[in-house]
Backbone as ProteinMPNN parsed JSONL, in Angstrom:
{"seq_chain_A": "MKLVHPDDLALAVAKWISAMEQGAPFANEQRILGRDQQWHWTSVHALPVRNGEGVIQDWLGFRFNIH", "coords_chain_A": {"N_chain_A": [[0.753, -1.658, 0.087], [2.236, 0.782, -0.131], [1.982, 2.958, -2.234], [-0.547, 4.33, -2.359], [-1.286, 7.443, -1.205], [-0.811, 8.812, 1.853], [-2.302, 9.801, 3.728], [-4.828, 9.163, 2.379], [-4.687, 6.485, 2.554], [-6.36, 4.95, 4.963], [-8.691, 5.721, 5.062], [-9.512, 4.422, 2.063], [-8.704, 1.754, 2.285], [-10.992, 0.707, 4.195], [-12.789, 1.778, 2.847], [-12.538, -0.37, 0.561], [-12.554, -2.805, 2.094], [-15.121, -3.351, 3.107], [-16.137, -3.453, 0.602], [-15.557, -5.133, -0.241], [-16.534, -6.899, 1.893], [-19.587, -6.794, 1.177], [-19.959, -7.94, -1.035], [-20.248, -5.935, -3.107], [-19.141, -3.665, -5.4], [-15.855, -1.232, -6.263], [-15.458, 1.657, -4.571], [-13.042, 4.921, -5.335], [-11.453, 7.886, -5.32], [-8.628, 8.936, -4.797], [-5.185, 9.839, -4.247], [-2.22, 8.443, -5.661], [1.277, 6.942, -5.775], [2.568, 8.042, -8.241], [4.775, 6.818, -11.241], [6.827, 8.87, -12.016], [7.338, 9.821, -9.544], [5.651, 10.886, -7.765], [2.226, 12.695, -6.0], [-0.462, 11.492, -7.783], [-3.855, 12.124, -8.481], [-6.475, 9.85, -8.959], [-8.881, 8.062, -9.655], [-10.352, 4.99, -8.207], [-11.735, 1.977, -8.838], [-13.085, -1.8, -8.718], [-14.337, -4.57, -9.014], [-17.194, -6.993, -8.289], [-16.099, -10.2, -9.837], [-18.321, -13.364, -10.666], [-18.975, -16.231, -10.008], [-21.216, -18.857, -11.848], [-22.337, -19.465, -10.074], [-22.941, -17.627, -8.379], [-20.189, -17.105, -6.463], [-18.03, -15.09, -5.085], [-14.985, -14.326, -7.766], [-12.753, -13.097, -8.203], [-11.043, -10.158, -9.138], [-12.351, -7.028, -10.7], [-10.232, -4.343, -11.561], [-9.872, -0.846, -12.146], [-8.302, 2.58, -12.96], [-7.802, 5.827, -13.093], [-6.377, 8.577, -14.267], [-6.646, 11.28, -12.665], [-6.213, 13.698, -11.933]], "CA_chain_A": [[0.53, 0.168, -0.129], [2.533, 2.128, -0.298], [1.436, 3.832, -3.186], [-1.54, 5.002, -1.753], [-1.374, 8.439, -0.349], [-0.588, 8.0, 3.211], [-3.138, 10.806, 4.383], [-5.926, 8.85, 1.45], [-5.283, 5.036, 2.585], [-7.444, 4.024, 6.362], [-10.447, 5.456, 4.108], [-8.893, 3.189, 1.241], [-9.181, 0.177, 3.483], [-12.081, 1.025, 4.977], [-13.926, 2.049, 1.82], [-12.138, -2.103, 0.595], [-13.034, -4.129, 3.543], [-16.848, -2.917, 3.151], [-17.046, -3.765, -0.229], [-15.22, -7.657, -0.371], [-17.688, -7.882, 2.983], [-20.365, -6.306, 1.659], [-19.628, -8.185, -2.771], [-20.451, -4.819, -3.571], [-18.673, -2.911, -6.153], [-15.509, -0.562, -4.906], [-15.22, 2.975, -6.148], [-12.83, 6.056, -4.694], [-10.799, 8.819, -5.123], [-7.355, 8.635, -3.478], [-3.998, 9.811, -4.235], [-1.603, 6.947, -5.92], [2.185, 7.253, -6.421], [3.291, 7.576, -10.143], [5.958, 6.576, -11.89], [7.5, 10.204, -11.933], [7.14, 9.831, -7.851], [4.793, 12.078, -7.782], [1.057, 12.319, -6.138], [-1.305, 11.661, -8.965], [-5.711, 11.967, -8.039], [-7.095, 8.438, -9.57], [-10.532, 7.394, -9.274], [-9.896, 4.194, -7.953], [-12.498, 0.891, -9.723], [-12.848, -2.505, -8.909], [-16.276, -4.711, -8.977], [-16.868, -8.526, -7.954], [-16.418, -11.696, -10.671], [-18.854, -14.052, -9.922], [-19.571, -17.984, -11.303], [-22.142, -19.227, -11.761], [-23.217, -19.165, -9.005], [-22.252, -16.23, -8.228], [-19.521, -16.78, -6.08], [-17.469, -13.751, -5.988], [-13.857, -15.599, -8.173], [-12.204, -12.303, -8.835], [-12.119, -8.88, -8.704], [-11.837, -6.279, -11.643], [-10.261, -3.201, -10.94], [-9.488, -0.44, -12.954], [-8.008, 3.705, -12.572], [-8.391, 6.644, -14.681], [-6.194, 9.623, -13.494], [-7.356, 12.736, -12.827], [-4.739, 15.152, -11.897]], "C_chain_A": [[0.806, 1.019, -0.507], [2.815, 2.968, -1.781], [0.687, 4.06, -3.073], [-0.869, 6.143, -0.738], [-1.177, 8.318, 1.418], [-1.96, 8.815, 4.419], [-4.866, 10.226, 3.912], [-5.825, 7.301, 1.856], [-5.905, 4.267, 3.953], [-8.684, 4.329, 5.712], [-10.522, 4.539, 2.68], [-9.888, 2.146, 1.407], [-9.775, 0.196, 4.24], [-13.031, 0.79, 3.2], [-13.624, -0.389, 1.124], [-12.632, -2.918, 1.092], [-14.415, -4.327, 3.285], [-16.983, -3.095, 1.575], [-16.632, -5.188, -0.505], [-15.875, -7.85, 0.964], [-19.174, -7.751, 2.547], [-20.869, -7.54, -0.59], [-20.017, -6.881, -4.024], [-19.445, -4.042, -4.595], [-17.491, -1.747, -5.15], [-15.214, 0.607, -5.921], [-14.241, 4.279, -5.186], [-11.413, 6.842, -5.048], [-9.785, 8.742, -3.95], [-6.094, 8.966, -4.277], [-2.267, 9.062, -4.916], [-0.093, 8.286, -6.516], [2.719, 6.689, -8.151], [3.955, 7.453, -10.827], [6.691, 8.104, -12.053], [7.535, 10.68, -10.299], [6.63, 11.515, -7.301], [3.73, 11.507, -7.503], [0.232, 12.541, -7.163], [-3.045, 10.964, -8.248], [-5.435, 10.49, -8.951], [-8.368, 8.937, -9.028], [-10.365, 5.753, -9.449], [-10.884, 2.895, -7.767], [-12.796, -0.102, -9.379], [-14.723, -2.656, -8.911], [-15.611, -6.495, -9.242], [-16.919, -9.23, -9.095], [-16.832, -12.448, -10.43], [-18.603, -14.698, -10.791], [-20.367, -18.082, -10.959], [-22.87, -19.159, -10.676], [-23.593, -18.295, -7.767], [-22.417, -15.926, -6.639], [-18.386, -15.743, -6.094], [-15.776, -14.451, -6.762], [-12.399, -14.8, -8.202], [-12.774, -11.019, -8.709], [-11.593, -8.166, -9.938], [-11.784, -5.147, -11.614], [-9.467, -2.559, -11.862], [-8.834, 1.383, -12.01], [-8.106, 4.599, -13.628], [-7.432, 8.469, -13.484], [-6.926, 10.862, -13.685], [-7.555, 13.553, -11.92], [-5.207, 16.498, -12.663]], "O_chain_A": [[0.197, 1.928, -1.072], [3.879, 3.464, -2.15], [0.447, 4.375, -4.238], [-0.151, 5.896, 0.23], [-1.692, 7.334, 1.949], [-2.344, 8.435, 5.525], [-5.877, 10.522, 4.55], [-6.835, 6.664, 1.553], [-5.918, 3.036, 3.971], [-9.63, 3.542, 5.69], [-11.584, 4.03, 2.322], [-11.013, 1.801, 1.047], [-9.355, -0.285, 5.292], [-13.656, -0.155, 2.718], [-14.393, -1.331, 1.317], [-13.201, -3.839, 0.507], [-14.867, -5.472, 3.249], [-18.126, -2.842, 1.194], [-17.314, -6.13, -0.911], [-15.848, -9.023, 1.334], [-20.037, -8.341, 3.198], [-22.0, -7.642, -1.065], [-20.046, -6.9, -5.255], [-18.536, -3.837, -3.791], [-17.718, -1.379, -3.997], [-14.939, 0.705, -7.117], [-14.861, 4.616, -4.178], [-10.349, 6.225, -4.994], [-9.933, 8.576, -2.74], [-5.953, 8.147, -5.185], [-1.235, 9.418, -4.347], [-0.063, 9.387, -7.066], [3.02, 5.685, -8.797], [3.822, 8.444, -11.545], [7.688, 7.663, -12.626], [7.753, 11.846, -9.971], [7.017, 12.57, -6.799], [3.471, 10.399, -7.972], [0.095, 13.7, -7.555], [-3.313, 9.866, -7.759], [-4.37, 10.178, -9.482], [-8.721, 9.844, -8.274], [-10.261, 5.238, -10.562], [-10.993, 2.564, -6.586], [-13.867, 0.232, -9.886], [-15.698, -1.905, -8.867], [-14.639, -7.033, -9.771], [-17.974, -8.968, -9.671], [-16.074, -13.036, -9.659], [-18.199, -14.414, -11.919], [-20.701, -17.617, -9.869], [-24.028, -18.755, -10.567], [-24.241, -18.338, -6.721], [-21.975, -14.881, -6.162], [-17.81, -15.563, -7.167], [-15.361, -15.307, -5.981], [-11.29, -15.335, -8.219], [-13.905, -10.616, -8.439], [-10.489, -8.526, -10.347], [-12.834, -4.506, -11.621], [-8.55, -3.147, -12.437], [-8.873, 1.485, -10.784], [-8.404, 4.326, -14.79], [-7.808, 9.081, -12.484], [-7.601, 11.286, -14.622], [-8.524, 14.004, -11.31], [-4.447, 17.464, -12.735]]}, "name": "protein", "num_of_chains": 1, "seq": "MKLVHPDDLALAVAKWISAMEQGAPFANEQRILGRDQQWHWTSVHALPVRNGEGVIQDWLGFRFNIH"}
C-alpha cells in the first residue's frame, strides 16, 4: 500500500474491506504515487467477478488519472 498516499490510506482500506464484505463494487478517489514519484489524484474502481453460483471468484479493477 505504499503507492497510496498516507492521508488517503485509512479511507481506501475501509472502503475496500466494506466492498469485499458486501460483495459490492469498490470506488474511491485517492492519491497514487506515479512512476514520476509524484502524487496523482485517481479514481479507483473494482468490480466483483462472480461464477455461475454467484460466488466472487476475482476482482476486476481499473483506475483513471483525474489529476
